[in-house]
Structures are given as C-alpha cells and as structure tokens.
Short mmCIF file of C-alpha atoms in Angstrom, two decimals:
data_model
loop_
_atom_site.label_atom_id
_atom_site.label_comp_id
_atom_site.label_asym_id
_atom_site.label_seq_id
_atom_site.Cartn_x
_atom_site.Cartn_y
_atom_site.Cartn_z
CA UNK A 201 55.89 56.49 -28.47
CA UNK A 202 58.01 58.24 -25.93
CA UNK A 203 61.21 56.83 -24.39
CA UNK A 204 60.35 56.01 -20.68
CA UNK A 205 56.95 54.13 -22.53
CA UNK A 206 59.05 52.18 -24.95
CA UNK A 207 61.95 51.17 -22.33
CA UNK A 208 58.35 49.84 -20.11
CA UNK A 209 57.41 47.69 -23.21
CA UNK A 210 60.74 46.22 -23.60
CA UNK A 211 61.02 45.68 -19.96
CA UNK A 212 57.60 44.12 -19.78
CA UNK A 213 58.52 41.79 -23.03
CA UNK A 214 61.93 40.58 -20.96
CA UNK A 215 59.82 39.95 -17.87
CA UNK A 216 56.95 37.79 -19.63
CA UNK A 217 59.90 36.00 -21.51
CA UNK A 218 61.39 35.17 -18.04
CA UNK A 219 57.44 33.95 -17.08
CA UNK A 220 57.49 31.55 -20.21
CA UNK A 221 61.02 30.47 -19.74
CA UNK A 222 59.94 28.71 -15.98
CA UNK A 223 60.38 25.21 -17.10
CA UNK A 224 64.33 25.58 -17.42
CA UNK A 225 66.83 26.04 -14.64
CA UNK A 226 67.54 29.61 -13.66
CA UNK A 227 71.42 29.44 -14.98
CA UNK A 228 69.64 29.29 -18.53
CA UNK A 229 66.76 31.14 -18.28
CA UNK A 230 69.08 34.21 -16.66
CA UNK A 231 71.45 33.50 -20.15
CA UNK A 232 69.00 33.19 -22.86
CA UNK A 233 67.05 36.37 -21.23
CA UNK A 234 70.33 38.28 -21.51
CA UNK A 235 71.37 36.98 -24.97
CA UNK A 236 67.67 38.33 -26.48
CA UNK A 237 68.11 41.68 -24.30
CA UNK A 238 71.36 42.38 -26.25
CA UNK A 239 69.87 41.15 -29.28
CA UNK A 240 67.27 43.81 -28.79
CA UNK A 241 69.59 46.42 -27.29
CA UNK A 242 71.60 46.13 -30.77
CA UNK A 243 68.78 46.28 -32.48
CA UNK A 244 67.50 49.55 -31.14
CA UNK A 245 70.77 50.98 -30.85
CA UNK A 246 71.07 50.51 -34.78
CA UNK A 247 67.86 52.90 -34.86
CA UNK A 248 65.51 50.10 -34.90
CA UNK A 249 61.62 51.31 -33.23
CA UNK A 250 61.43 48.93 -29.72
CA UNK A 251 57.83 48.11 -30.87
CA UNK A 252 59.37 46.98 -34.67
CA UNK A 253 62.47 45.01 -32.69
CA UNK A 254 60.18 43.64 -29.73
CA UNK A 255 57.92 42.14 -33.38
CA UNK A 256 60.70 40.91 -34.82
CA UNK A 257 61.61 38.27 -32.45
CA UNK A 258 57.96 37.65 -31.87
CA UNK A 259 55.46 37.06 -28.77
CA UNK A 260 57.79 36.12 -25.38
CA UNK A 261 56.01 32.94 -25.07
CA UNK A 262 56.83 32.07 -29.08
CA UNK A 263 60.35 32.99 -28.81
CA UNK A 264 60.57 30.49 -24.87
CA UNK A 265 58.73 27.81 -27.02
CA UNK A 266 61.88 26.16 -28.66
CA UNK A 267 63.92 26.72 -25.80
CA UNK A 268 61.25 24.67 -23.65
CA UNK A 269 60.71 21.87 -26.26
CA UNK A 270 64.29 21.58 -26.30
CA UNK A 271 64.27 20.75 -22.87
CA UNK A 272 61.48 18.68 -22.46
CA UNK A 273 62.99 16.68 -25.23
CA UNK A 274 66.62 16.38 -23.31
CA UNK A 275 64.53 15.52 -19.80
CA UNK A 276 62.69 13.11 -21.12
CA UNK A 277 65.25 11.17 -23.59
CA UNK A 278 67.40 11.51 -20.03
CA UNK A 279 64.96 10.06 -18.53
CA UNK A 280 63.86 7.29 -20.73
CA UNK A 281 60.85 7.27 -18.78
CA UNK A 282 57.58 6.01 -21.07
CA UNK A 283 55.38 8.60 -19.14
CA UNK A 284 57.45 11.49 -20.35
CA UNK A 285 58.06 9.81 -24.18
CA UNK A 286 54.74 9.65 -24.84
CA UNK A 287 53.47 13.15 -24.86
CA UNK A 288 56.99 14.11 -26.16
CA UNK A 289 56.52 11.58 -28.87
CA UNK A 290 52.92 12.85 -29.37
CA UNK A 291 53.71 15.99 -29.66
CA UNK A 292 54.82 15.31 -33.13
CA UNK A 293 52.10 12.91 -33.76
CA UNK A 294 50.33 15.86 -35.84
CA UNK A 295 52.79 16.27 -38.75
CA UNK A 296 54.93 13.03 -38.14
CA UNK A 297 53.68 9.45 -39.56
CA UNK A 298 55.83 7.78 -37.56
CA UNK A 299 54.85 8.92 -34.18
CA UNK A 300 51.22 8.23 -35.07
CA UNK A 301 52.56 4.57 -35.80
CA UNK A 302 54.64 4.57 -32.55
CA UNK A 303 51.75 5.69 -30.73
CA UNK A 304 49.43 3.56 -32.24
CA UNK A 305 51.52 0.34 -31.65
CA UNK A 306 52.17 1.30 -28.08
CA UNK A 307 48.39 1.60 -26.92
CA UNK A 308 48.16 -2.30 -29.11
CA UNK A 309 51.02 -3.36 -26.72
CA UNK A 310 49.24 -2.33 -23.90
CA UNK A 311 45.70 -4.07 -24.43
CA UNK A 312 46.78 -7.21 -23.32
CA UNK A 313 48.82 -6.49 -20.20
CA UNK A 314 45.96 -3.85 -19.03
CA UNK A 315 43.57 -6.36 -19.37
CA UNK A 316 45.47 -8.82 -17.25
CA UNK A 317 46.03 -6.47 -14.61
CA UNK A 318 42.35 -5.36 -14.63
CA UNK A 319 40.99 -8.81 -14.31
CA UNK A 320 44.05 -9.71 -11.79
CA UNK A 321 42.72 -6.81 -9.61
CA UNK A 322 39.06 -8.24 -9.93
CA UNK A 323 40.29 -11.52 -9.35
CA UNK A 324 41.42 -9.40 -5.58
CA UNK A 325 37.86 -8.67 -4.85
CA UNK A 326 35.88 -11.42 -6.77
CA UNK A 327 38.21 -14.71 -6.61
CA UNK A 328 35.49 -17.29 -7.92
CA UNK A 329 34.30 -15.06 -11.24
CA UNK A 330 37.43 -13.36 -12.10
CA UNK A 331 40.12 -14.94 -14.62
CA UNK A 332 40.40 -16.27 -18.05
CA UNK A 333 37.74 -18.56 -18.97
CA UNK A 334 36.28 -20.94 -21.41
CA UNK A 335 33.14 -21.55 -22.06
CA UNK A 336 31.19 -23.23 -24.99
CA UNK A 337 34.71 -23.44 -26.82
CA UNK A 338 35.35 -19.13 -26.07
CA UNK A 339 37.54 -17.93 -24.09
CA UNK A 340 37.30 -15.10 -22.43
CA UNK A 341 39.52 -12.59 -20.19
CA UNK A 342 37.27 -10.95 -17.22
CA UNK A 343 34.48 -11.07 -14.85
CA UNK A 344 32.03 -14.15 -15.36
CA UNK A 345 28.22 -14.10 -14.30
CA UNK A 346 28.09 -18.01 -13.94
CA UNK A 347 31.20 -19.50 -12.95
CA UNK A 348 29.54 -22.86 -13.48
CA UNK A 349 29.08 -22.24 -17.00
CA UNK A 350 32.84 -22.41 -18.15
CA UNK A 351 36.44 -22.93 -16.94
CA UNK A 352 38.67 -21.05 -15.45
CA UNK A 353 42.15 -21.68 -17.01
CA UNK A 354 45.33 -19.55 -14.89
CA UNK A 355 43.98 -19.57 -11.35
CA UNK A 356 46.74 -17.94 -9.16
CA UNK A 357 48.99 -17.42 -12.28
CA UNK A 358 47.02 -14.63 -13.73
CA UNK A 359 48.93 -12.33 -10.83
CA UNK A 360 52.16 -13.04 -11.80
CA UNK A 361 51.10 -13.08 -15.65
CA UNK A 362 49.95 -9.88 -14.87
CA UNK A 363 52.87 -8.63 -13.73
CA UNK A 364 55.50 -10.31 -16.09
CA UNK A 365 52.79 -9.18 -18.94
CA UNK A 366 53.08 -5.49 -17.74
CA UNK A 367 56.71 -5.80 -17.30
CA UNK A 368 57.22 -7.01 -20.95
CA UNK A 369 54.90 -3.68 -22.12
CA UNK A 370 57.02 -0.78 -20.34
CA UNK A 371 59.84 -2.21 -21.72
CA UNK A 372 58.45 -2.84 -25.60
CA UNK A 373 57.18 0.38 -24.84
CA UNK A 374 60.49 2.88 -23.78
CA UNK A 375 62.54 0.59 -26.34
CA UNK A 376 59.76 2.03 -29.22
CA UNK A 377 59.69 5.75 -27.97
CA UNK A 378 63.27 6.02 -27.30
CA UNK A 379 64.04 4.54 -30.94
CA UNK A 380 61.42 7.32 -32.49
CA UNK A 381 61.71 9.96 -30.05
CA UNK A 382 65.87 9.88 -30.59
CA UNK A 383 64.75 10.21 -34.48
CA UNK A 384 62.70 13.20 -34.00
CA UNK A 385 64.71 14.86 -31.59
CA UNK A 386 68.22 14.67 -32.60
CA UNK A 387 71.15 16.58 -30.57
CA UNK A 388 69.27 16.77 -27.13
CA UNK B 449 45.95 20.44 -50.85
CA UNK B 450 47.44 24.26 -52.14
CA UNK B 451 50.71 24.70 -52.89
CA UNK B 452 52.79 26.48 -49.79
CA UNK B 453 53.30 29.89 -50.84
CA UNK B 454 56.83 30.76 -52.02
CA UNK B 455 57.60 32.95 -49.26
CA UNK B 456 56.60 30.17 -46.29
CA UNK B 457 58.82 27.59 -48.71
CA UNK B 458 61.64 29.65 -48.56
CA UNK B 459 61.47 30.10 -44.93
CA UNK B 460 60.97 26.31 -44.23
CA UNK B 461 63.96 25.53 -47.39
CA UNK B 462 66.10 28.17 -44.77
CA UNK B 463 65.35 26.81 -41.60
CA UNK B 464 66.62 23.49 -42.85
CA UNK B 465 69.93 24.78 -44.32
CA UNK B 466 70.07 27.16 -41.14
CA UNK B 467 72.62 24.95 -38.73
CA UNK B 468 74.90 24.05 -41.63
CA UNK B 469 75.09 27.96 -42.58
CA UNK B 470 75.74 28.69 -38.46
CA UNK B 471 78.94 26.52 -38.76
CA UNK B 472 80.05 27.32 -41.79
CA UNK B 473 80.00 31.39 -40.59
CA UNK B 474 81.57 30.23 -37.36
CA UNK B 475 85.22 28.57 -39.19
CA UNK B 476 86.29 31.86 -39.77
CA UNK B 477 86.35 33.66 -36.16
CA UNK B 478 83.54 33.67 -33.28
CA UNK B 479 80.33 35.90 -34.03
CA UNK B 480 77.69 36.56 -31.65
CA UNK B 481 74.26 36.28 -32.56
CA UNK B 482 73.04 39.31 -34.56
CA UNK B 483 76.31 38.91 -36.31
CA UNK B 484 75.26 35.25 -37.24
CA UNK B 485 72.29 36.19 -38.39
CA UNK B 486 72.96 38.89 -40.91
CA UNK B 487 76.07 37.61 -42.00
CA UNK B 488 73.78 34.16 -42.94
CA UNK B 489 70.88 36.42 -44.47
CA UNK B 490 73.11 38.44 -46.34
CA UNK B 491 75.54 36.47 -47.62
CA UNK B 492 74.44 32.93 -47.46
CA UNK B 493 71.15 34.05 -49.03
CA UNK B 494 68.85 32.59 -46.32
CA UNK B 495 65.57 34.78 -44.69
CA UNK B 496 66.20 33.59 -41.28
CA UNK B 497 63.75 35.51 -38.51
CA UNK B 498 65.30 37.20 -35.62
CA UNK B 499 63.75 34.77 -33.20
CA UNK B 500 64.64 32.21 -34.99
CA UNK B 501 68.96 31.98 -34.99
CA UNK B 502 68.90 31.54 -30.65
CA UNK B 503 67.23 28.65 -30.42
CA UNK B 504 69.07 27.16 -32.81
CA UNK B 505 73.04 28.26 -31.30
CA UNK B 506 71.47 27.11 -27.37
CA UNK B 507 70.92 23.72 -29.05
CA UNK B 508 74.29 23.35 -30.87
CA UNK B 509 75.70 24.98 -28.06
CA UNK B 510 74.27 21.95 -25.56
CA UNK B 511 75.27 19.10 -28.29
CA UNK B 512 79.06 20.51 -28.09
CA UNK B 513 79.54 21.77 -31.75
CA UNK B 514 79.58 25.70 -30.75
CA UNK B 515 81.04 27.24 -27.32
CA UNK B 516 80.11 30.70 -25.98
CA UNK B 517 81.54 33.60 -24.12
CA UNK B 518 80.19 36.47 -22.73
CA UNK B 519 82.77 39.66 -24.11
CA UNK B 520 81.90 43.12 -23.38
CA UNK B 521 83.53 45.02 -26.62
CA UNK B 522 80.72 47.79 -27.13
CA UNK B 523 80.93 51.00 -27.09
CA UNK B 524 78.57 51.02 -24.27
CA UNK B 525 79.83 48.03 -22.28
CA UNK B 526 76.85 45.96 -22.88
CA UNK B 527 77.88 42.53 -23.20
CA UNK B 528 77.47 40.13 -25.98
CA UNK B 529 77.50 36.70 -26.19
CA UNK B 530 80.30 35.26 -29.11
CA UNK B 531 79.54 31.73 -29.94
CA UNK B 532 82.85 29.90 -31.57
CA UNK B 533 83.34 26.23 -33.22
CA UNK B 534 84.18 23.43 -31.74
CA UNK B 535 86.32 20.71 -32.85
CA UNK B 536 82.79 18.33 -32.92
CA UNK B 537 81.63 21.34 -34.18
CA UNK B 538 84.04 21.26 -37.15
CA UNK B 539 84.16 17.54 -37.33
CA UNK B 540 79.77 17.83 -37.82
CA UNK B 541 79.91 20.59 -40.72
CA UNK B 542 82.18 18.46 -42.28
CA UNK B 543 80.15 15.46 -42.56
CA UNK B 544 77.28 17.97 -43.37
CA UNK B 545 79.04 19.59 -46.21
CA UNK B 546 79.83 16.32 -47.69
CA UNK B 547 76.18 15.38 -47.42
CA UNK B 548 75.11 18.26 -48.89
CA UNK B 549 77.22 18.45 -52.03
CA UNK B 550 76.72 14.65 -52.28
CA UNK B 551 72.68 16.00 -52.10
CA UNK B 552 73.36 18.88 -54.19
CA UNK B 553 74.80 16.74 -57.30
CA UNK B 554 72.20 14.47 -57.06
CA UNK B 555 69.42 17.31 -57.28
CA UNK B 556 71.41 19.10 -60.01
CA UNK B 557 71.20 15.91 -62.30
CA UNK B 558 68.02 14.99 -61.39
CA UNK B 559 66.96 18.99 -62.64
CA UNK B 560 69.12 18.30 -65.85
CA UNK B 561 67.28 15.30 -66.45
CA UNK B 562 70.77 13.15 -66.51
CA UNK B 563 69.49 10.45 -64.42
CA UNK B 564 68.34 7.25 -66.51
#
C-alpha cells in the first residue's frame, strides 16, 4: 500500500472515531482522538504497517464503545434519573444476575401504581364504572360493565392514591437502580 | 457449556488485573500510554490489547487516581500524553495490593490443599 493511501486510511479511521465518539463533549472527544493518533503515530513510526496498527486497536466504533459506556454510566448515576438507570442497568442484564433481579423487581413495583393511574385516568372519562370494586366477595381494580353489580370502594381517593402510589414507585425504583447500577459501574 | 479457551481466559484473567498493574507501573515516574502498555505486557506478564489500556487510564483519570499532561519530548514534536499517580491514586493501589496478596494467599492454600 503506498504512503499517500495509507496516511487516507488512518485519516479516515481518526475521522469515523470522531463520528462514534458524538455522545461526549468536544473537550474529550478532541483528547481521546489525539491520545489514539499518537498511539498510532508511535506505532507506525516504530515500523509498524498503518493497516496492522489501525487492527490493533480495532474498528473506530469498538475502540469509542468504552469511552461512551463510560459516560452514559457517569450521566446517568449523575442524574439519578430512573429513565436513564434502567437501560443503563439493562444493559448488563445479559451477563449480570443481579440486574435481571433489579429489573425484574422494578417492573413488580410498578404493577400496582400503573394500574392505579390507568383506572384513575378512566375514572376521568368514565366516573360511574371506573375504580376499585367488589363484587360477589372479588375485588377488582378497573373498568366495570354493571356498576350495579358490585361496590365501588375509593371514590375520589383513587386520584390521590394514584399519585402517592406512583410517587412511592419512582422512588423504590431510583433507590434499587442507583444501589445496583453504583455496583456495576464503579468509579464513574 | 465449553470451557473458555485458554487464550480468551487469559485475556479476561488480564483485563481484571489490568488497573492494579496501571498503578503499580505509574509509582515509579509518569508513562504515557504505549509506555503503559508494554511495560505491563512485558514485564507484568499480562496480554493487554492496544485498544484496550485508554479506556481504562480516561476512567482512572476521571475517578482522580491518575493525572495527565500533554509533553512534546519526540524527536518529531508530536505530543504525548504522560499519565502520573495521584495521591488517591496511591492511596487505591494500596488497598488493592493488600487485597490482592490477602486474595493471593488464600488461592495459594486453597491450590496446596492447606485449607481444612
């Protein structure tokens, strides 16, 4: 391969690098571009082939994966925000028991207060079928076809039930992921 | 499930040891990263990748235990960046050294077959 064609590959690497690196502020990206420029600049210099040192760190967008994770990891444990836990928590969920167990537990925390909310948004729309009721010694959270049929047990309390339910749930919730995700990402 | 082939073994075992080998090569004077990385291959035995050792400093560097510096000491004026150790840096390895021989001497019986 001829010298003008290798310095185009090794320019082209550093540019798609740069590409996968978007996620991270510009300060960073501009450093850890550099650092892996020299890296490869020594490299060649010590009468290493561009295509052999350009392998040896890998595909750009393998080598920006770490740096990326890293951040995600930092932003969301900064955060502390449940929406940005979970997929950082799930992330692991493939090779980690206990972010399958986090994960698991945190969609079982969240049956309850969802179905509140649900019902206490029905309850907006359909007032006289909407709520918890019993009927024939059942209870039952939801939409009922014959209101006559059973009783309905929270009336206006189901909104603020709702709310205190959902309340309770984020905070169960971030308390859990922070706990696991600090585990699995230590240092950020 | 197969046994992991040696060679993926030895690249997860090195991985694992990889931080604690970073500040161990770092008490002496400050290295930047190529040095790092064949000073740990060579002489602390490990098969670290060249991809793999950056990642690794940016991440110590952000939790405090290394600083960097950009020096320009080539023969060509390209710069390089010299990572050194902190004093949480020092403090860390440390506690990781003690872990590991603490580790290491439990292993060590348990291969000897000392343990009741």
């Amino acid at each position: 391969m001829s010298a003008p064609t290798e310095h185009r590959e090794l320019n082209a690497w550093l540019r798609q690098l740069r590409w996968s690196l978007a996620a991270l502020p510009e300060e960073d990206r501009r450093e850890i571009v550099a650092e892996l420029e020299s890296h490869l600049h020594d490299r060649i210099d010590a009468g290493m082939s561009v295509p052999h040192a350009l392998a040896s760190l890998g595909s750009p967008s393998d080598c920006a994966r770490p740096y990326v994770e890293q951040y995600g990891a930092a932003r969301a444990l900064g955060s502390g925000k449940v929406l940005e836990l979970l997929p950082l928590v799930g992330r692991r969920s493939a090779r980690d028991l206990a972010a399958i167990a986090t994960l698991v537990l945190c969609g079982l925390l969240w049956v309850l207060p969802l179905a509140l909310a649900a019902t206490s948004v029905m309850k907006l729309v359909s007032p006289k079928v909407a709520g918890l009721w019993r009927a024939n010694g059942n209870y039952m959270l939801g939409v009922i076809d014959d209101p006559a049929r059973g009783t309905e047990l929270l009336g206006p309390w189901l909104f603020p039930l709702a709310i205190v339910a959902v309340l309770l749930a984020v905070m169960a919730s971030r308390w859990l992921l922070l706990r696991v995700a600090r585990r699995l990402f230590p240092q950020q | 499930m197969s046994p992991r082939p040696p060679d993926n073994r030895r690249a997860q075992q090195s991985k694992g040891f990889a931080e604690m080998a970073i500040l161990c090569v770092l008490r002496s004077r400050p290295h930047y990263g190529l040095e790092l990385l064949e000073r740990i291959n060579a002489d602390g035995g490990l098969e670290l990748a060249d991809g793999t050792i950056y990642p690794l400093l940016h991440r110590l560097e952000r939790s405090g235990q290394v600083a960097s510096q950009w020096a320009t000491d080539t023969p060509n004026g390209r710069p390089r960046k010299y990572y050194t150790l902190t004093a949480l840096g020092r403090s860390e390895l440390s506690t990781m050294l003690a872990e590991w021989r603490a580790l290491r001497d439990h292993i060590d019986r348990l291969a000897e077959g000392d343990l009741p």
